[in-house]
PDB file of C-alpha atoms in Angstrom:
ATOM      1  CA  UNK A   1     101.494 -10.715 -47.707  1.00 42.00           C
ATOM      2  CA  UNK A   2      97.859 -11.451 -47.226  1.00 44.00           C
ATOM      3  CA  UNK A   3      97.068  -7.914 -46.117  1.00 49.00           C
ATOM      4  CA  UNK A   4      97.940  -6.676 -49.583  1.00 51.00           C
ATOM      5  CA  UNK A   5      95.983  -9.295 -51.419  1.00 47.00           C
ATOM      6  CA  UNK A   6      93.049 -10.300 -49.545  1.00 49.00           C
ATOM      7  CA  UNK A   7      90.965  -7.064 -49.702  1.00 53.00           C
ATOM      8  CA  UNK A   8      87.289  -8.212 -49.493  1.00 57.00           C
ATOM      9  CA  UNK A   9      88.316 -11.929 -49.765  1.00 69.00           C
ATOM     10  CA  UNK A  10      87.513 -13.908 -46.638  1.00 75.00           C
ATOM     11  CA  UNK A  11      90.036 -16.753 -47.486  1.00 84.00           C
ATOM     12  CA  UNK A  12      92.869 -17.507 -49.861  1.00 85.00           C
ATOM     13  CA  UNK A  13      95.563 -20.142 -50.606  1.00 89.00           C
ATOM     14  CA  UNK A  14      99.201 -20.168 -51.237  1.00 87.00           C
ATOM     15  CA  UNK A  15      98.799 -21.274 -54.733  1.00 89.00           C
ATOM     16  CA  UNK A  16      96.370 -18.413 -55.437  1.00 88.00           C
ATOM     17  CA  UNK A  17      98.639 -15.867 -54.035  1.00 85.00           C
ATOM     18  CA  UNK A  18     101.628 -17.078 -56.060  1.00 84.00           C
ATOM     19  CA  UNK A  19      99.564 -16.638 -59.151  1.00 86.00           C
ATOM     20  CA  UNK A  20      97.949 -13.374 -58.515  1.00 86.00           C
ATOM     21  CA  UNK A  21      99.600 -11.486 -55.705  1.00 86.00           C
ATOM     22  CA  UNK A  22     101.806  -8.830 -57.290  1.00 85.00           C
ATOM     23  CA  UNK A  23     103.971  -8.470 -54.142  1.00 85.00           C
ATOM     24  CA  UNK A  24     104.943 -12.118 -54.272  1.00 85.00           C
ATOM     25  CA  UNK A  25     106.316 -11.679 -57.833  1.00 85.00           C
ATOM     26  CA  UNK A  26     108.977  -9.240 -56.394  1.00 88.00           C
ATOM     27  CA  UNK A  27     112.302 -11.194 -56.431  1.00 87.00           C
ATOM     28  CA  UNK A  28     114.699  -8.519 -54.934  1.00 89.00           C
ATOM     29  CA  UNK A  29     114.580  -8.643 -51.118  1.00 90.00           C
ATOM     30  CA  UNK A  30     115.001  -4.931 -50.504  1.00 88.00           C
ATOM     31  CA  UNK A  31     112.385  -4.042 -53.109  1.00 87.00           C
ATOM     32  CA  UNK A  32     110.012  -6.531 -51.501  1.00 86.00           C
ATOM     33  CA  UNK A  33     110.649  -4.990 -48.107  1.00 85.00           C
ATOM     34  CA  UNK A  34     110.241  -1.335 -49.322  1.00 82.00           C
ATOM     35  CA  UNK A  35     106.998  -2.423 -51.049  1.00 82.00           C
ATOM     36  CA  UNK A  36     105.477  -3.638 -47.823  1.00 78.00           C
ATOM     37  CA  UNK A  37     106.914  -0.974 -45.291  1.00 75.00           C
ATOM     38  CA  UNK A  38     106.924   2.410 -47.316  1.00 76.00           C
ATOM     39  CA  UNK A  39     104.151   4.711 -47.970  1.00 73.00           C
ATOM     40  CA  UNK A  40     102.025   3.035 -45.196  1.00 70.00           C
ATOM     41  CA  UNK A  41      98.839   4.763 -44.036  1.00 69.00           C
ATOM     42  CA  UNK A  42      98.867   6.714 -40.603  1.00 75.00           C
ATOM     43  CA  UNK A  43      99.159   4.331 -37.604  1.00 74.00           C
ATOM     44  CA  UNK A  44      96.740   4.745 -34.750  1.00 78.00           C
ATOM     45  CA  UNK A  45      98.198   5.474 -31.324  1.00 75.00           C
ATOM     46  CA  UNK A  46      96.844   2.284 -29.796  1.00 77.00           C
ATOM     47  CA  UNK A  47      98.877   0.042 -32.215  1.00 75.00           C
ATOM     48  CA  UNK A  48     102.011   0.583 -30.249  1.00 76.00           C
ATOM     49  CA  UNK A  49     100.254   0.741 -26.915  1.00 78.00           C
ATOM     50  CA  UNK A  50      98.406  -2.542 -27.491  1.00 75.00           C
ATOM     51  CA  UNK A  51     101.640  -4.300 -28.381  1.00 76.00           C
ATOM     52  CA  UNK A  52     103.007  -3.610 -24.916  1.00 78.00           C
ATOM     53  CA  UNK A  53      99.635  -4.636 -23.368  1.00 78.00           C
ATOM     54  CA  UNK A  54      99.727  -7.925 -25.361  1.00 81.00           C
ATOM     55  CA  UNK A  55     103.320  -8.474 -24.034  1.00 84.00           C
ATOM     56  CA  UNK A  56     102.483  -8.128 -20.372  1.00 84.00           C
ATOM     57  CA  UNK A  57      98.879  -9.392 -20.595  1.00 82.00           C
ATOM     58  CA  UNK A  58      95.616  -7.177 -20.362  1.00 76.00           C
ATOM     59  CA  UNK A  59      93.660  -6.427 -17.341  1.00 79.00           C
ATOM     60  CA  UNK A  60      90.960  -9.109 -16.747  1.00 84.00           C
ATOM     61  CA  UNK A  61      87.469  -7.790 -17.583  1.00 82.00           C
ATOM     62  CA  UNK A  62      86.264  -9.152 -14.450  1.00 82.00           C
ATOM     63  CA  UNK A  63      88.699  -6.964 -12.513  1.00 84.00           C
ATOM     64  CA  UNK A  64      87.340  -3.803 -14.159  1.00 85.00           C
ATOM     65  CA  UNK A  65      84.560  -1.822 -12.315  1.00 84.00           C
ATOM     66  CA  UNK A  66      81.149  -1.844 -14.031  1.00 86.00           C
ATOM     67  CA  UNK A  67      80.131   1.308 -15.779  1.00 89.00           C
ATOM     68  CA  UNK A  68      77.426   2.909 -13.764  1.00 94.00           C
ATOM     69  CA  UNK A  69      74.935   5.730 -14.414  1.00 96.00           C
ATOM     70  CA  UNK A  70      76.279   9.074 -13.133  1.00 97.00           C
ATOM     71  CA  UNK A  71      73.793  11.865 -12.449  1.00 97.00           C
ATOM     72  CA  UNK A  72      74.353  15.255 -14.080  1.00 97.00           C
ATOM     73  CA  UNK A  73      74.996  16.851 -10.733  1.00 97.00           C
ATOM     74  CA  UNK A  74      77.774  14.216  -9.872  1.00 97.00           C
ATOM     75  CA  UNK A  75      79.115  14.365 -13.412  1.00 96.00           C
ATOM     76  CA  UNK A  76      79.531  18.123 -13.281  1.00 96.00           C
ATOM     77  CA  UNK A  77      81.505  17.815  -9.869  1.00 96.00           C
ATOM     78  CA  UNK A  78      83.705  15.281 -11.479  1.00 95.00           C
ATOM     79  CA  UNK A  79      84.354  17.330 -14.583  1.00 95.00           C
ATOM     80  CA  UNK A  80      85.102  20.400 -12.444  1.00 94.00           C
ATOM     81  CA  UNK A  81      88.004  18.518 -10.815  1.00 94.00           C
ATOM     82  CA  UNK A  82      89.627  17.990 -14.275  1.00 91.00           C
ATOM     83  CA  UNK A  83      90.229  14.288 -13.527  1.00 89.00           C
ATOM     84  CA  UNK A  84      87.982  13.008 -16.327  1.00 94.00           C
ATOM     85  CA  UNK A  85      87.152  13.685 -19.991  1.00 94.00           C
ATOM     86  CA  UNK A  86      83.749  13.324 -21.634  1.00 97.00           C
ATOM     87  CA  UNK A  87      83.539  10.987 -24.571  1.00 98.00           C
ATOM     88  CA  UNK A  88      80.380  11.561 -26.553  1.00 98.00           C
ATOM     89  CA  UNK A  89      79.571   8.505 -28.546  1.00 98.00           C
ATOM     90  CA  UNK A  90      76.565   9.916 -30.468  1.00 97.00           C
ATOM     91  CA  UNK A  91      76.235  10.691 -34.186  1.00 95.00           C
ATOM     92  CA  UNK A  92      77.821  13.771 -35.413  1.00 94.00           C
ATOM     93  CA  UNK A  93      74.388  15.436 -36.044  1.00 94.00           C
ATOM     94  CA  UNK A  94      73.349  14.811 -32.405  1.00 96.00           C
ATOM     95  CA  UNK A  95      76.655  16.009 -31.100  1.00 97.00           C
ATOM     96  CA  UNK A  96      76.312  19.196 -33.211  1.00 96.00           C
ATOM     97  CA  UNK A  97      72.906  19.890 -31.815  1.00 96.00           C
ATOM     98  CA  UNK A  98      74.023  19.870 -28.337  1.00 97.00           C
ATOM     99  CA  UNK A  99      76.915  18.522 -26.185  1.00 97.00           C
ATOM    100  CA  UNK A 100      78.822  19.033 -22.945  1.00 98.00           C
ATOM    101  CA  UNK A 101      81.575  21.616 -23.473  1.00 97.00           C
ATOM    102  CA  UNK A 102      85.084  20.231 -24.205  1.00 96.00           C
ATOM    103  CA  UNK A 103      83.717  16.767 -25.014  1.00 97.00           C
ATOM    104  CA  UNK A 104      85.385  14.433 -27.415  1.00 97.00           C
ATOM    105  CA  UNK A 105      82.954  13.106 -30.071  1.00 97.00           C
ATOM    106  CA  UNK A 106      83.504   9.657 -31.699  1.00 97.00           C
ATOM    107  CA  UNK A 107      80.412   8.019 -33.356  1.00 96.00           C
ATOM    108  CA  UNK A 108      80.060   4.624 -31.896  1.00 95.00           C
ATOM    109  CA  UNK A 109      78.749   3.212 -35.151  1.00 93.00           C
ATOM    110  CA  UNK A 110      81.713   4.198 -37.392  1.00 91.00           C
ATOM    111  CA  UNK A 111      85.248   2.726 -36.735  1.00 92.00           C
ATOM    112  CA  UNK A 112      84.754   3.458 -33.112  1.00 95.00           C
ATOM    113  CA  UNK A 113      87.504   1.292 -31.622  1.00 93.00           C
ATOM    114  CA  UNK A 114      90.089   2.480 -34.074  1.00 93.00           C
ATOM    115  CA  UNK A 115      89.132   6.176 -33.774  1.00 95.00           C
ATOM    116  CA  UNK A 116      88.929   5.983 -29.954  1.00 95.00           C
ATOM    117  CA  UNK A 117      92.194   4.212 -29.528  1.00 92.00           C
ATOM    118  CA  UNK A 118      93.773   6.799 -31.820  1.00 93.00           C
ATOM    119  CA  UNK A 119      93.030   9.810 -29.778  1.00 93.00           C
ATOM    120  CA  UNK A 120      91.501   9.158 -26.361  1.00 93.00           C
ATOM    121  CA  UNK A 121      94.107   9.311 -23.577  1.00 88.00           C
ATOM    122  CA  UNK A 122      94.318   5.812 -21.805  1.00 87.00           C
ATOM    123  CA  UNK A 123      95.345   7.271 -18.586  1.00 86.00           C
ATOM    124  CA  UNK A 124      92.403   9.602 -18.144  1.00 89.00           C
ATOM    125  CA  UNK A 125      89.150   8.750 -16.618  1.00 94.00           C
ATOM    126  CA  UNK A 126      86.227   8.661 -19.198  1.00 96.00           C
ATOM    127  CA  UNK A 127      82.633   9.781 -18.669  1.00 97.00           C
ATOM    128  CA  UNK A 128      80.575   8.506 -21.606  1.00 98.00           C
ATOM    129  CA  UNK A 129      77.518  10.243 -23.151  1.00 97.00           C
ATOM    130  CA  UNK A 130      75.306   7.712 -25.024  1.00 97.00           C
ATOM    131  CA  UNK A 131      72.380   7.690 -27.303  1.00 95.00           C
ATOM    132  CA  UNK A 132      70.641   5.303 -25.075  1.00 95.00           C
ATOM    133  CA  UNK A 133      71.690   3.521 -21.765  1.00 94.00           C
ATOM    134  CA  UNK A 134      71.598   0.164 -23.517  1.00 94.00           C
ATOM    135  CA  UNK A 135      74.551   1.362 -25.810  1.00 95.00           C
ATOM    136  CA  UNK A 136      76.920   0.788 -22.846  1.00 95.00           C
ATOM    137  CA  UNK A 137      76.982  -2.927 -23.635  1.00 93.00           C
ATOM    138  CA  UNK A 138      78.104  -2.232 -27.089  1.00 95.00           C
ATOM    139  CA  UNK A 139      80.542   0.680 -26.365  1.00 96.00           C
ATOM    140  CA  UNK A 140      82.499  -0.753 -23.406  1.00 95.00           C
ATOM    141  CA  UNK A 141      83.905  -3.788 -25.241  1.00 93.00           C
ATOM    142  CA  UNK A 142      84.960  -1.632 -28.149  1.00 95.00           C
ATOM    143  CA  UNK A 143      86.853   0.578 -25.806  1.00 94.00           C
ATOM    144  CA  UNK A 144      88.502  -2.267 -23.912  1.00 91.00           C
ATOM    145  CA  UNK A 145      89.766  -3.830 -27.200  1.00 88.00           C
ATOM    146  CA  UNK A 146      91.994  -0.695 -27.656  1.00 89.00           C
ATOM    147  CA  UNK A 147      93.303  -0.574 -24.073  1.00 87.00           C
ATOM    148  CA  UNK A 148      90.807   2.155 -22.817  1.00 91.00           C
ATOM    149  CA  UNK A 149      89.650   0.795 -19.483  1.00 91.00           C
ATOM    150  CA  UNK A 150      89.206   3.710 -17.112  1.00 92.00           C
ATOM    151  CA  UNK A 151      85.541   4.205 -17.795  1.00 95.00           C
ATOM    152  CA  UNK A 152      83.899   5.664 -14.607  1.00 94.00           C
ATOM    153  CA  UNK A 153      80.330   5.473 -16.112  1.00 96.00           C
ATOM    154  CA  UNK A 154      77.820   7.038 -18.316  1.00 97.00           C
ATOM    155  CA  UNK A 155      75.757  10.268 -17.913  1.00 97.00           C
ATOM    156  CA  UNK A 156      72.332   9.437 -16.540  1.00 97.00           C
ATOM    157  CA  UNK A 157      69.645  10.921 -18.642  1.00 96.00           C
ATOM    158  CA  UNK A 158      72.080  11.724 -21.530  1.00 96.00           C
ATOM    159  CA  UNK A 159      72.399  15.282 -22.782  1.00 97.00           C
ATOM    160  CA  UNK A 160      68.836  15.971 -22.232  1.00 96.00           C
ATOM    161  CA  UNK A 161      69.231  15.259 -18.576  1.00 96.00           C
ATOM    162  CA  UNK A 162      72.463  17.386 -18.561  1.00 97.00           C
ATOM    163  CA  UNK A 163      70.661  20.341 -20.044  1.00 96.00           C
ATOM    164  CA  UNK A 164      67.535  20.070 -17.883  1.00 96.00           C
ATOM    165  CA  UNK A 165      69.735  20.192 -14.787  1.00 96.00           C
ATOM    166  CA  UNK A 166      70.762  23.634 -15.836  1.00 96.00           C
ATOM    167  CA  UNK A 167      74.169  22.972 -17.137  1.00 97.00           C
ATOM    168  CA  UNK A 168      75.860  24.519 -20.026  1.00 96.00           C
ATOM    169  CA  UNK A 169      75.743  23.007 -23.448  1.00 96.00           C
ATOM    170  CA  UNK A 170      77.639  23.697 -26.749  1.00 97.00           C
ATOM    171  CA  UNK A 171      76.922  23.343 -30.339  1.00 96.00           C
ATOM    172  CA  UNK A 172      78.508  22.800 -33.788  1.00 96.00           C
ATOM    173  CA  UNK A 173      76.398  24.007 -36.729  1.00 94.00           C
ATOM    174  CA  UNK A 174      75.986  21.481 -39.634  1.00 93.00           C
ATOM    175  CA  UNK A 175      76.064  23.058 -43.059  1.00 92.00           C
ATOM    176  CA  UNK A 176      74.640  21.746 -46.338  1.00 93.00           C
ATOM    177  CA  UNK A 177      76.840  21.885 -49.377  1.00 91.00           C
ATOM    178  CA  UNK A 178      74.556  24.686 -50.716  1.00 94.00           C
ATOM    179  CA  UNK A 179      75.076  26.786 -47.633  1.00 93.00           C
ATOM    180  CA  UNK A 180      78.826  26.203 -47.748  1.00 92.00           C
ATOM    181  CA  UNK A 181      79.002  27.286 -51.319  1.00 92.00           C
ATOM    182  CA  UNK A 182      77.120  30.386 -50.401  1.00 92.00           C
ATOM    183  CA  UNK A 183      79.679  31.103 -47.609  1.00 90.00           C
ATOM    184  CA  UNK A 184      82.518  30.572 -49.938  1.00 90.00           C
ATOM    185  CA  UNK A 185      81.117  33.030 -52.412  1.00 89.00           C
ATOM    186  CA  UNK A 186      80.387  35.608 -49.833  1.00 89.00           C
ATOM    187  CA  UNK A 187      83.195  35.568 -47.231  1.00 78.00           C
ATOM    188  CA  UNK A 188      86.915  36.035 -47.573  1.00 74.00           C
ATOM    189  CA  UNK A 189      88.015  35.120 -43.924  1.00 83.00           C
ATOM    190  CA  UNK A 190      86.893  31.548 -44.123  1.00 92.00           C
ATOM    191  CA  UNK A 191      89.076  28.408 -43.577  1.00 95.00           C
ATOM    192  CA  UNK A 192      87.900  25.050 -45.137  1.00 96.00           C
ATOM    193  CA  UNK A 193      89.572  22.459 -43.186  1.00 98.00           C
ATOM    194  CA  UNK A 194      89.635  18.918 -44.917  1.00 98.00           C
ATOM    195  CA  UNK A 195      90.421  16.354 -42.391  1.00 98.00           C
ATOM    196  CA  UNK A 196      90.564  13.289 -44.592  1.00 96.00           C
ATOM    197  CA  UNK A 197      93.954  11.513 -45.315  1.00 93.00           C
ATOM    198  CA  UNK A 198      96.267  13.071 -47.644  1.00 93.00           C
ATOM    199  CA  UNK A 199      95.482  10.362 -50.264  1.00 90.00           C
ATOM    200  CA  UNK A 200      91.825  11.259 -50.138  1.00 94.00           C
ATOM    201  CA  UNK A 201      92.567  14.873 -50.462  1.00 95.00           C
ATOM    202  CA  UNK A 202      94.876  14.357 -53.442  1.00 95.00           C
ATOM    203  CA  UNK A 203      92.022  12.365 -55.255  1.00 95.00           C
ATOM    204  CA  UNK A 204      89.552  15.459 -54.949  1.00 95.00           C
ATOM    205  CA  UNK A 205      88.985  18.369 -52.722  1.00 96.00           C
ATOM    206  CA  UNK A 206      87.527  21.928 -52.575  1.00 95.00           C
ATOM    207  CA  UNK A 207      89.933  24.390 -54.051  1.00 93.00           C
ATOM    208  CA  UNK A 208      91.812  26.474 -51.408  1.00 92.00           C
ATOM    209  CA  UNK A 209      90.864  24.202 -48.695  1.00 95.00           C
ATOM    210  CA  UNK A 210      93.611  23.103 -46.016  1.00 97.00           C
ATOM    211  CA  UNK A 211      94.302  19.439 -45.415  1.00 98.00           C
ATOM    212  CA  UNK A 212      95.148  18.338 -41.945  1.00 98.00           C
ATOM    213  CA  UNK A 213      94.566  14.678 -40.992  1.00 97.00           C
ATOM    214  CA  UNK A 214      92.101  14.684 -38.104  1.00 96.00           C
ATOM    215  CA  UNK A 215      94.256  12.819 -35.632  1.00 96.00           C
ATOM    216  CA  UNK A 216      97.207  15.331 -36.355  1.00 96.00           C
ATOM    217  CA  UNK A 217      94.933  18.277 -35.213  1.00 96.00           C
ATOM    218  CA  UNK A 218      95.926  17.312 -31.589  1.00 95.00           C
ATOM    219  CA  UNK A 219      99.331  18.665 -32.473  1.00 94.00           C
ATOM    220  CA  UNK A 220      98.790  20.901 -35.536  1.00 96.00           C
ATOM    221  CA  UNK A 221      95.846  23.088 -34.363  1.00 96.00           C
ATOM    222  CA  UNK A 222      98.171  25.849 -33.805  1.00 95.00           C
ATOM    223  CA  UNK A 223      98.677  26.197 -37.653  1.00 96.00           C
ATOM    224  CA  UNK A 224      95.036  27.416 -37.851  1.00 97.00           C
ATOM    225  CA  UNK A 225      94.066  31.055 -37.245  1.00 94.00           C
ATOM    226  CA  UNK A 226      91.665  31.582 -34.416  1.00 92.00           C
ATOM    227  CA  UNK A 227      90.099  34.816 -35.621  1.00 91.00           C
ATOM    228  CA  UNK A 228      88.555  33.116 -38.831  1.00 92.00           C
ATOM    229  CA  UNK A 229      85.593  30.888 -39.302  1.00 94.00           C
ATOM    230  CA  UNK A 230      86.622  27.239 -39.724  1.00 96.00           C
ATOM    231  CA  UNK A 231      84.517  24.906 -41.690  1.00 96.00           C
ATOM    232  CA  UNK A 232      85.382  21.244 -41.184  1.00 97.00           C
ATOM    233  CA  UNK A 233      84.689  18.435 -43.685  1.00 96.00           C
ATOM    234  CA  UNK A 234      85.542  14.894 -44.305  1.00 96.00           C
ATOM    235  CA  UNK A 235      83.601  12.305 -46.349  1.00 93.00           C
ATOM    236  CA  UNK A 236      80.663  11.361 -44.081  1.00 91.00           C
ATOM    237  CA  UNK A 237      80.637  13.715 -41.093  1.00 93.00           C
ATOM    238  CA  UNK A 238      82.064  11.393 -38.447  1.00 95.00           C
ATOM    239  CA  UNK A 239      85.707  12.367 -38.773  1.00 96.00           C
ATOM    240  CA  UNK A 240      84.911  15.990 -39.159  1.00 97.00           C
ATOM    241  CA  UNK A 241      83.018  15.847 -35.926  1.00 97.00           C
ATOM    242  CA  UNK A 242      85.864  14.343 -34.127  1.00 97.00           C
ATOM    243  CA  UNK A 243      88.071  17.180 -35.566  1.00 98.00           C
ATOM    244  CA  UNK A 244      85.424  19.819 -34.425  1.00 97.00           C
ATOM    245  CA  UNK A 245      85.682  18.450 -30.911  1.00 97.00           C
ATOM    246  CA  UNK A 246      89.515  18.456 -30.934  1.00 97.00           C
ATOM    247  CA  UNK A 247      89.528  22.075 -32.095  1.00 98.00           C
ATOM    248  CA  UNK A 248      86.887  23.168 -29.555  1.00 97.00           C
ATOM    249  CA  UNK A 249      88.684  21.489 -26.817  1.00 95.00           C
ATOM    250  CA  UNK A 250      91.715  23.685 -27.812  1.00 95.00           C
ATOM    251  CA  UNK A 251      89.863  26.934 -27.564  1.00 95.00           C
ATOM    252  CA  UNK A 252      88.576  27.536 -31.031  1.00 96.00           C
ATOM    253  CA  UNK A 253      85.255  29.283 -30.938  1.00 93.00           C
ATOM    254  CA  UNK A 254      84.416  29.844 -34.525  1.00 94.00           C
ATOM    255  CA  UNK A 255      84.003  26.175 -35.659  1.00 96.00           C
TER     256      UNK A 255
END
């Protein structure tokens, strides 16, 4: 019951919960169960996966190979085989400015473990793109916590090194609210995709926008037209950038 009552509290007591926890005041067993199990928020993929890992025991960190710097030339060869994905851990604005085509983007500073565990395939090798090489010491443990262990290394020289080596890069434009409003007024064939949760969307949203929770885009991208411009939004930019990377990985060019 603590999950429903603690909120920002770091500690509690049985006496306090009996006095103030609304859930503990429910006397009927079925009503109590329904209150705790219905209308739950979406569950990340790694929840069920980590349960199995916990049952059999995780791979020892000492048995995992160290993440090493990988040159742009070697990285390109690896990506051409299709055996690895690129996970770009930079902020959404840096990702939007330039990134390796078909990259995932998950900001390492905002719910990184949860978001990565939600969508990154655990059976695929991962090449990381970082803000700075020192970030590897922060990023790796957060990936291991959600069972993503197949990290082959990080791109040496970052995106700048990739571009200077003559490799292709991609972009996602960032719009101000004023620019977006102008586009709404001027264009008819425009899709505003709100990738927040259904509860957030119900609270407030841009009229006419489409709501698809960002993890669901992995399966629901086919509901969106490919011949229209798609403007993706959330509350901060982090989730919408993940959504942009999902759409572009699935062939959407007007994001």
